[in-house]
Short mmCIF file of C-alpha atoms and ligand atoms in Angstrom, two decimals:
data_model
loop_
_atom_site.label_atom_id
_atom_site.label_comp_id
_atom_site.label_asym_id
_atom_site.label_seq_id
_atom_site.Cartn_x
_atom_site.Cartn_y
_atom_site.Cartn_z
CA MET A 1 10.31 -82.42 53.31
CA SER A 2 8.40 -79.15 53.50
CA ASP A 3 5.04 -80.70 54.33
CA ALA A 4 6.42 -83.14 56.89
CA VAL A 5 4.26 -83.70 59.98
CA PRO A 6 6.46 -84.04 63.09
CA PHE A 7 5.26 -86.11 66.05
CA ALA A 8 6.03 -83.25 68.45
CA ASP A 9 7.78 -79.87 68.27
CA LEU A 10 9.19 -78.87 71.65
CA GLY A 11 11.02 -75.86 70.20
CA ALA A 12 7.67 -74.43 69.11
CA LEU A 13 6.52 -74.49 72.73
CA TYR A 14 9.43 -72.26 73.73
CA ARG A 15 8.93 -69.89 70.78
CA GLU A 16 5.21 -69.52 71.56
CA ASP A 17 6.05 -67.75 74.85
CA ALA A 18 9.74 -66.90 74.46
CA PRO A 19 9.57 -63.49 76.22
CA ALA A 20 7.81 -65.03 79.25
CA TYR A 21 10.32 -67.93 79.47
CA ASP A 22 13.23 -65.50 79.11
CA ALA A 23 11.76 -63.31 81.87
CA ALA A 24 11.34 -66.38 84.11
CA TYR A 25 14.98 -67.31 83.49
CA GLN A 26 16.13 -63.76 84.32
CA ARG A 27 14.02 -63.70 87.48
CA VAL A 28 15.62 -66.89 88.79
CA MET A 29 19.16 -65.80 87.82
CA ASP A 30 18.65 -62.46 89.60
CA SER A 31 17.31 -64.23 92.71
CA GLY A 32 20.56 -66.14 93.22
CA ARG A 33 18.53 -69.12 94.47
CA TRP A 34 18.38 -72.36 92.48
CA ILE A 35 16.89 -74.96 94.85
CA LEU A 36 13.78 -74.87 97.13
CA GLY A 37 12.96 -71.20 96.61
CA ALA A 38 10.05 -68.91 95.80
CA GLU A 39 9.41 -70.24 92.26
CA LEU A 40 8.90 -73.80 93.51
CA THR A 41 6.63 -72.62 96.34
CA ALA A 42 4.55 -70.63 93.83
CA PHE A 43 4.40 -73.46 91.29
CA GLU A 44 3.41 -75.99 93.96
CA ALA A 45 0.50 -73.76 95.03
CA GLU A 46 -0.62 -73.25 91.42
CA TRP A 47 -0.33 -76.96 90.55
CA ALA A 48 -2.18 -78.11 93.69
CA ALA A 49 -5.02 -75.71 92.81
CA ALA A 50 -5.09 -76.92 89.17
CA CYS A 51 -5.43 -80.53 90.40
CA GLY A 52 -8.05 -79.69 93.05
CA ARG A 53 -5.68 -80.84 95.82
CA ARG A 54 -4.43 -79.28 99.08
CA HIS A 55 -0.76 -80.08 98.42
CA ALA A 56 1.69 -80.43 95.55
CA ILE A 57 5.27 -81.54 96.23
CA GLY A 58 7.76 -80.92 93.42
CA VAL A 59 10.37 -83.64 92.84
CA GLY A 60 13.12 -84.39 90.33
CA ASN A 61 11.13 -86.46 87.78
CA GLY A 62 8.05 -88.64 87.30
CA LEU A 63 9.73 -91.89 88.34
CA ASP A 64 10.83 -90.33 91.65
CA ALA A 65 7.30 -88.99 92.13
CA LEU A 66 6.00 -92.57 91.98
CA VAL A 67 8.76 -94.00 94.19
CA LEU A 68 8.48 -91.31 96.87
CA ALA A 69 4.67 -91.46 96.86
CA LEU A 70 4.77 -95.25 97.37
CA ARG A 71 7.29 -94.81 100.22
CA ALA A 72 5.24 -92.02 101.82
CA LEU A 73 2.17 -94.28 101.65
CA GLY A 74 4.09 -96.96 103.54
CA VAL A 75 4.47 -99.40 100.66
CA GLY A 76 7.70 -101.40 100.93
CA ALA A 77 9.49 -104.73 100.94
CA GLY A 78 7.30 -107.73 100.17
CA ASP A 79 4.10 -105.73 99.61
CA GLU A 80 2.09 -106.52 96.50
CA VAL A 81 1.11 -103.60 94.25
CA LEU A 82 -1.41 -103.93 91.40
CA VAL A 83 -0.13 -102.22 88.23
CA PRO A 84 -1.47 -102.12 84.67
CA ALA A 85 0.23 -104.55 82.28
CA HIS A 86 -0.12 -101.91 79.57
CA THR A 87 1.92 -98.87 80.69
CA PHE A 88 5.33 -97.23 80.43
CA ILE A 89 7.92 -99.28 82.35
CA ALA A 90 8.47 -96.51 84.94
CA THR A 91 5.25 -97.56 86.70
CA TRP A 92 6.72 -101.03 87.28
CA LEU A 93 10.22 -99.76 88.08
CA ALA A 94 8.82 -97.60 90.90
CA VAL A 95 7.22 -100.66 92.52
CA ALA A 96 10.50 -102.60 92.21
CA GLN A 97 12.49 -99.66 93.65
CA VAL A 98 10.58 -99.73 96.95
CA GLY A 99 11.10 -103.50 97.19
CA ALA A 100 7.45 -104.30 96.49
CA VAL A 101 6.14 -106.93 94.06
CA PRO A 102 4.22 -105.79 90.94
CA ARG A 103 1.12 -107.78 90.00
CA ALA A 104 -0.14 -107.19 86.45
CA VAL A 105 -3.71 -106.08 85.68
CA GLU A 106 -4.88 -106.45 82.07
CA PRO A 107 -6.84 -103.56 80.46
CA ALA A 108 -10.65 -103.32 80.65
CA PRO A 109 -12.36 -105.00 77.65
CA GLY A 110 -12.23 -102.72 74.60
CA ARG A 111 -10.12 -100.12 76.41
CA MET A 112 -6.43 -99.47 76.97
CA VAL A 113 -6.64 -98.58 80.71
CA ILE A 114 -7.69 -100.71 83.70
CA GLY A 115 -11.01 -100.42 85.56
CA LEU A 116 -12.41 -101.50 88.93
CA PRO A 117 -13.58 -105.01 87.85
CA GLN A 118 -10.04 -105.87 86.67
CA VAL A 119 -8.55 -104.54 89.94
CA GLN A 120 -11.01 -106.55 92.03
CA ALA A 121 -10.27 -109.74 90.07
CA ALA A 122 -6.47 -109.31 90.44
CA ALA A 123 -6.41 -108.39 94.16
CA THR A 124 -5.10 -110.92 96.70
CA PRO A 125 -4.85 -110.83 100.52
CA ARG A 126 -1.27 -109.49 100.09
CA THR A 127 -2.34 -106.48 97.95
CA ARG A 128 -1.12 -103.36 99.75
CA ALA A 129 -1.65 -100.72 97.03
CA VAL A 130 -3.22 -100.14 93.62
CA LEU A 131 -1.34 -98.01 91.08
CA PRO A 132 -3.62 -97.32 88.07
CA VAL A 133 -2.26 -95.30 85.13
CA HIS A 134 -4.29 -92.67 83.24
CA LEU A 135 -2.60 -93.96 80.09
CA TYR A 136 -2.56 -91.69 77.01
CA GLY A 137 -4.51 -89.12 79.10
CA GLU A 138 -7.57 -91.34 79.64
CA PRO A 139 -8.79 -91.53 83.26
CA ALA A 140 -8.58 -95.13 84.56
CA ASP A 141 -11.87 -95.24 86.52
CA PRO A 142 -10.54 -92.95 89.31
CA GLN A 143 -13.76 -92.70 91.32
CA GLY A 144 -14.53 -96.42 91.30
CA ILE A 145 -10.99 -97.59 92.08
CA ALA A 146 -10.36 -94.91 94.75
CA ALA A 147 -13.63 -95.67 96.56
CA TRP A 148 -13.00 -99.43 96.53
CA CYS A 149 -9.41 -99.02 97.80
CA ALA A 150 -10.58 -96.75 100.64
CA GLN A 151 -13.20 -99.32 101.64
CA GLN A 152 -10.60 -102.14 101.57
CA GLY A 153 -7.93 -100.14 103.44
CA ILE A 154 -5.59 -100.40 100.43
CA ALA A 155 -3.44 -97.43 99.33
CA CYS A 156 -4.47 -95.86 96.01
CA LEU A 157 -1.90 -93.91 93.95
CA PHE A 158 -2.66 -92.77 90.40
CA ASP A 159 0.15 -92.46 87.85
CA ALA A 160 -1.00 -89.25 86.15
CA ALA A 161 2.25 -88.68 84.21
CA GLN A 162 0.25 -88.54 80.95
CA ALA A 163 -2.87 -86.92 82.37
CA GLN A 164 -2.31 -83.23 83.18
CA GLY A 165 -5.76 -81.69 82.80
CA ALA A 166 -7.74 -84.93 82.34
CA GLN A 167 -11.22 -84.78 83.94
CA HIS A 168 -13.34 -87.29 85.84
CA GLY A 169 -16.62 -86.99 87.76
CA GLY A 170 -16.62 -83.19 87.61
CA ARG A 171 -13.09 -82.91 89.03
CA ASP A 172 -9.54 -83.11 87.80
CA ALA A 173 -8.51 -86.76 87.29
CA SER A 174 -5.63 -86.14 89.76
CA ALA A 175 -8.07 -85.25 92.55
CA TRP A 176 -8.89 -88.94 93.23
CA GLY A 177 -7.17 -91.48 95.49
CA ASP A 178 -4.62 -90.95 98.26
CA ALA A 179 -2.26 -89.23 95.83
CA ALA A 180 -1.46 -88.76 92.14
CA SER A 181 2.01 -88.51 90.64
CA HIS A 182 3.05 -86.36 87.69
CA SER A 183 5.94 -86.21 85.27
CA PHE A 184 6.87 -82.92 83.63
CA TYR A 185 9.21 -84.59 81.14
CA PRO A 186 9.37 -82.20 78.14
CA GLY A 187 6.97 -84.23 75.95
CA LYS A 188 4.18 -84.49 78.57
CA ASN A 189 1.07 -82.27 78.31
CA LEU A 190 2.66 -80.02 80.96
CA GLY A 191 6.37 -80.29 80.20
CA ALA A 192 9.46 -78.56 81.60
CA PHE A 193 12.70 -77.88 79.68
CA GLY A 194 14.41 -80.74 81.50
CA ASP A 195 13.36 -83.34 84.07
CA ALA A 196 10.75 -82.55 86.73
CA GLY A 197 7.84 -84.19 88.54
CA ALA A 198 5.37 -83.76 91.41
CA VAL A 199 3.03 -85.60 93.76
CA VAL A 200 -0.37 -84.12 94.66
CA CYS A 201 -2.40 -85.14 97.72
CA ASP A 202 -4.75 -83.78 100.42
CA ASP A 203 -3.42 -85.33 103.63
CA ASP A 204 -1.10 -83.01 105.62
CA ALA A 205 0.98 -85.82 107.14
CA LEU A 206 1.48 -87.46 103.72
CA ALA A 207 2.61 -84.10 102.27
CA THR A 208 5.09 -83.63 105.13
CA ARG A 209 6.57 -87.11 104.56
CA LEU A 210 6.98 -86.31 100.87
CA ARG A 211 8.71 -82.97 101.61
CA GLN A 212 11.07 -84.84 103.94
CA LEU A 213 11.73 -87.74 101.57
CA ARG A 214 12.70 -85.50 98.63
CA ASN A 215 15.21 -83.50 100.73
CA TYR A 216 17.51 -85.95 102.57
CA GLY A 217 14.73 -86.85 104.97
CA GLY A 218 14.05 -83.40 106.43
CA GLU A 219 12.22 -80.21 105.53
CA ARG A 220 15.06 -78.13 107.02
CA LYS A 221 18.85 -78.42 106.73
CA TYR A 222 20.45 -81.02 108.99
CA GLU A 223 17.14 -82.39 110.23
CA HIS A 224 16.76 -86.00 109.07
CA ALA A 225 13.52 -87.62 110.21
CA VAL A 226 13.62 -90.38 107.59
CA ALA A 227 16.17 -91.92 105.20
CA GLY A 228 15.32 -89.65 102.29
CA VAL A 229 16.83 -88.95 98.88
CA ASN A 230 17.82 -85.87 96.91
CA SER A 231 15.02 -85.28 94.38
CA ARG A 232 13.86 -81.68 94.14
CA LEU A 233 12.19 -79.72 91.35
CA ASP A 234 14.68 -76.90 90.74
CA GLU A 235 13.87 -73.18 90.57
CA LEU A 236 14.46 -72.74 86.83
CA GLN A 237 12.17 -75.62 85.90
CA ALA A 238 9.54 -74.40 88.39
CA ALA A 239 9.65 -70.91 86.84
CA PHE A 240 9.33 -72.38 83.30
CA LEU A 241 6.47 -74.66 84.38
CA ARG A 242 4.52 -71.65 85.69
CA VAL A 243 4.64 -70.12 82.19
CA ARG A 244 3.65 -73.40 80.57
CA LEU A 245 0.84 -74.02 83.08
CA ALA A 246 -0.87 -70.80 81.97
CA ARG A 247 -1.20 -72.43 78.50
CA LEU A 248 -2.29 -75.91 79.66
CA ALA A 249 -6.06 -75.44 79.21
CA GLN A 250 -5.56 -73.97 75.72
CA HIS A 251 -3.11 -76.70 74.69
CA ASN A 252 -5.44 -79.44 75.99
CA ALA A 253 -8.40 -77.86 74.13
CA ALA A 254 -6.34 -78.08 70.92
CA ARG A 255 -5.58 -81.76 71.64
CA ARG A 256 -9.28 -82.52 72.28
CA ALA A 257 -10.27 -80.83 69.01
CA GLN A 258 -7.63 -82.84 67.13
CA ALA A 259 -8.77 -86.12 68.73
CA ALA A 260 -12.37 -85.36 67.73
CA GLN A 261 -11.21 -84.50 64.21
CA TYR A 262 -9.22 -87.76 63.87
CA SER A 263 -12.13 -89.82 65.20
CA ALA A 264 -14.59 -88.19 62.76
CA LEU A 265 -12.28 -88.52 59.74
CA LEU A 266 -11.15 -92.09 60.53
CA ALA A 267 -14.53 -93.60 61.54
CA GLY A 268 -15.20 -96.79 59.59
CA THR A 269 -11.64 -97.13 58.23
CA PRO A 270 -11.14 -100.84 57.39
CA GLY A 271 -8.86 -102.73 59.77
CA LEU A 272 -8.43 -99.76 62.12
CA THR A 273 -9.63 -99.59 65.76
CA LEU A 274 -9.98 -96.03 67.08
CA PRO A 275 -9.53 -95.02 70.74
CA SER A 276 -12.71 -95.45 72.77
CA ALA A 277 -11.72 -92.68 75.21
CA ASP A 278 -14.30 -90.03 76.02
CA VAL A 279 -13.15 -86.82 74.27
CA PRO A 280 -13.86 -84.28 77.07
CA ALA A 281 -12.53 -86.56 79.86
CA SER A 282 -9.19 -87.42 78.28
CA CYS A 283 -6.45 -84.80 77.92
CA TRP A 284 -5.27 -86.66 74.80
CA HIS A 285 -1.61 -86.95 75.63
CA LEU A 286 -1.60 -89.46 72.76
CA TYR A 287 -4.06 -90.48 70.03
CA VAL A 288 -3.55 -94.22 69.66
CA VAL A 289 -5.09 -96.39 66.93
CA GLN A 290 -4.80 -100.17 66.61
CA THR A 291 -4.22 -102.26 63.51
CA ALA A 292 -2.82 -105.72 62.78
CA GLN A 293 -0.82 -104.00 59.96
CA ARG A 294 0.84 -101.55 62.40
CA ASP A 295 4.42 -101.80 61.14
CA THR A 296 3.44 -101.47 57.48
CA LEU A 297 1.15 -98.52 58.21
CA ALA A 298 3.92 -96.76 60.19
CA ARG A 299 6.43 -97.32 57.35
CA ARG A 300 4.08 -96.01 54.63
CA LEU A 301 3.28 -92.93 56.72
CA ALA A 302 7.01 -92.30 57.32
CA GLU A 303 7.54 -92.44 53.54
CA GLN A 304 5.08 -89.54 53.29
CA GLY A 305 6.88 -87.54 56.00
CA ILE A 306 4.36 -88.36 58.74
CA ALA A 307 5.98 -89.28 62.06
CA THR A 308 4.38 -91.87 64.34
CA LEU A 309 5.54 -93.66 67.51
CA VAL A 310 4.68 -96.89 69.35
CA HIS A 311 3.63 -96.62 73.02
CA TYR A 312 4.76 -99.26 73.88
CA PRO A 313 6.30 -102.06 71.81
CA LYS A 314 6.73 -104.52 74.73
CA PRO A 315 4.83 -105.11 78.00
CA ALA A 316 6.89 -104.49 81.18
CA TYR A 317 6.50 -108.20 81.97
CA ARG A 318 8.28 -109.16 78.72
CA CYS A 319 11.27 -106.99 79.71
CA ALA A 320 14.20 -108.66 81.53
CA PRO A 321 13.67 -107.19 85.05
CA PHE A 322 10.03 -108.37 85.20
CA ALA A 323 10.12 -111.54 83.09
CA ALA A 324 8.97 -113.62 86.10
CA HIS A 325 5.77 -111.55 86.45
CA GLY A 326 4.15 -112.17 83.05
CA PRO A 327 1.64 -114.77 81.85
CA ALA A 328 3.03 -117.65 79.77
CA ALA A 329 0.19 -117.35 77.23
CA ARG A 330 -0.20 -114.41 74.85
CA SER A 331 -2.11 -111.65 76.67
CA GLU A 332 -4.32 -108.77 75.59
CA THR A 333 -1.37 -106.48 76.43
CA ASP A 334 0.88 -108.50 74.08
CA ARG A 335 -1.68 -107.91 71.32
CA LEU A 336 -1.90 -104.18 72.09
CA CYS A 337 1.90 -103.86 72.02
CA ASP A 338 1.91 -105.41 68.53
CA GLU A 339 -0.95 -103.26 67.20
CA VAL A 340 -0.87 -99.77 68.78
CA LEU A 341 0.28 -96.75 66.77
CA SER A 342 0.36 -93.17 68.08
CA LEU A 343 -0.54 -90.50 65.51
CA PRO A 344 0.84 -86.95 65.78
CA ILE A 345 -1.16 -84.78 68.21
CA GLY A 346 -0.38 -81.58 70.08
CA PRO A 347 -0.51 -77.79 70.04
CA HIS A 348 2.12 -77.62 67.25
CA LEU A 349 -0.29 -79.13 64.70
CA SER A 350 -2.86 -77.37 62.50
CA ALA A 351 -6.26 -78.78 61.53
CA ASP A 352 -4.88 -79.12 57.98
CA GLN A 353 -2.03 -81.28 59.20
CA VAL A 354 -4.42 -83.51 61.16
CA ALA A 355 -6.56 -83.84 58.02
CA ARG A 356 -3.46 -84.75 55.98
CA VAL A 357 -2.49 -87.47 58.50
CA ALA A 358 -6.05 -88.84 58.59
CA SER A 359 -6.30 -89.01 54.81
CA ALA A 360 -2.93 -90.79 54.56
CA VAL A 361 -3.99 -93.30 57.27
CA SER A 362 -7.31 -93.93 55.43
CA ALA A 363 -5.61 -94.40 52.06
CA VAL A 364 -2.95 -96.79 53.38
CA SER A 365 -5.52 -98.75 55.44
CA ALA A 366 -7.83 -99.13 52.43
CA ALA A 367 -4.91 -100.38 50.31
CA LEU A 368 -3.97 -102.93 52.98
CA ALA A 369 -7.50 -104.18 53.63
C1 PLP B 1 6.72 -90.32 81.61
C2 PLP B 1 6.11 -91.36 82.48
C3 PLP B 1 6.65 -91.70 83.73
C4 PLP B 1 8.03 -91.27 84.17
O1 PLP B 1 8.25 -89.92 84.20
P1 PLP B 1 9.75 -89.35 84.07
O2 PLP B 1 9.60 -87.90 84.38
O3 PLP B 1 10.22 -89.61 82.69
O4 PLP B 1 10.58 -90.05 85.10
C5 PLP B 1 5.95 -92.55 84.55
N1 PLP B 1 4.78 -93.10 84.16
C6 PLP B 1 4.24 -92.83 82.95
C7 PLP B 1 2.92 -93.45 82.60
C8 PLP B 1 4.89 -91.97 82.07
O5 PLP B 1 4.35 -91.72 80.85
#
């Protein structure tokens, strides 16, 4: 279909800067160094600065970033960690991997992320850490939650996998809390051409523990201070990420403009709930609407060549590994999982394509109302 609207177009991201990516590739090949070299050091400095942090530690992927950050913060066996019910399952898997126990926090009323009141209500005397997620690019009350955790002596780690470039309180959303973890999975706002991730933080000792943990427990060969793992961001991906990082502000500006365009065009559509996220604060990783007719709407859009996705169809606590951690009664997260639909958004789309999606969504919604 010639006028199809794809959900994402990762090839277009390469073509946009092909000479720069090819030069980055050549630079790394000529260097003869593939792991823990100059490209990673340079990317870590650039990413720490972009996040308003003193340190960035590159790791193998976003799940490892969460796991290693929890370990570096001293979270382990038997500790309770507060996690959003509505998130990608990796957030929960990281808690399970360090032997800790996830405790679900339902979203703030009318929103899709958690806030401080929900964290306070869910906390128990065993709560050792809070792990909020800036889901879809929307900051999850970073200032409020970070300040409360600091006052309670509870670790505060933000899952910023979907929030590269999100803003909060005049700073980057990743500048809050003890640390923030990132995924550079290809489809994220800052994506590599393979798997990659990072943790950002300010504390020197925390950064040292992370550099040890990702490299067999030591910063140098054959020094093993802790029982670490092998999870490093490789030189090729670091070099590619430096090229992509130079485009991040421009790509996020395009996403914000598209979100504003969707919200203007779709306002008042019968049966459709639009995202309440603040346009300048969110980096609009996803533009997520809600409707009780979600599956029908998705099917009718697909018939017109418009791709949509569901983030996510099932809460973590309805998945086998975490079935013991969910409420028996139907929750707000259960409802969200039945009703959310992600519309195409991203630097590959034109304003005309966004308008075409919005008019198709309006027409189908009006017919279903
Ligand atoms: C993508 C993602 C992760 C995991 O990142 P990977 O790089 O795929 O391991 C974790 N949390 C959230 C919220 C994500 O969207």
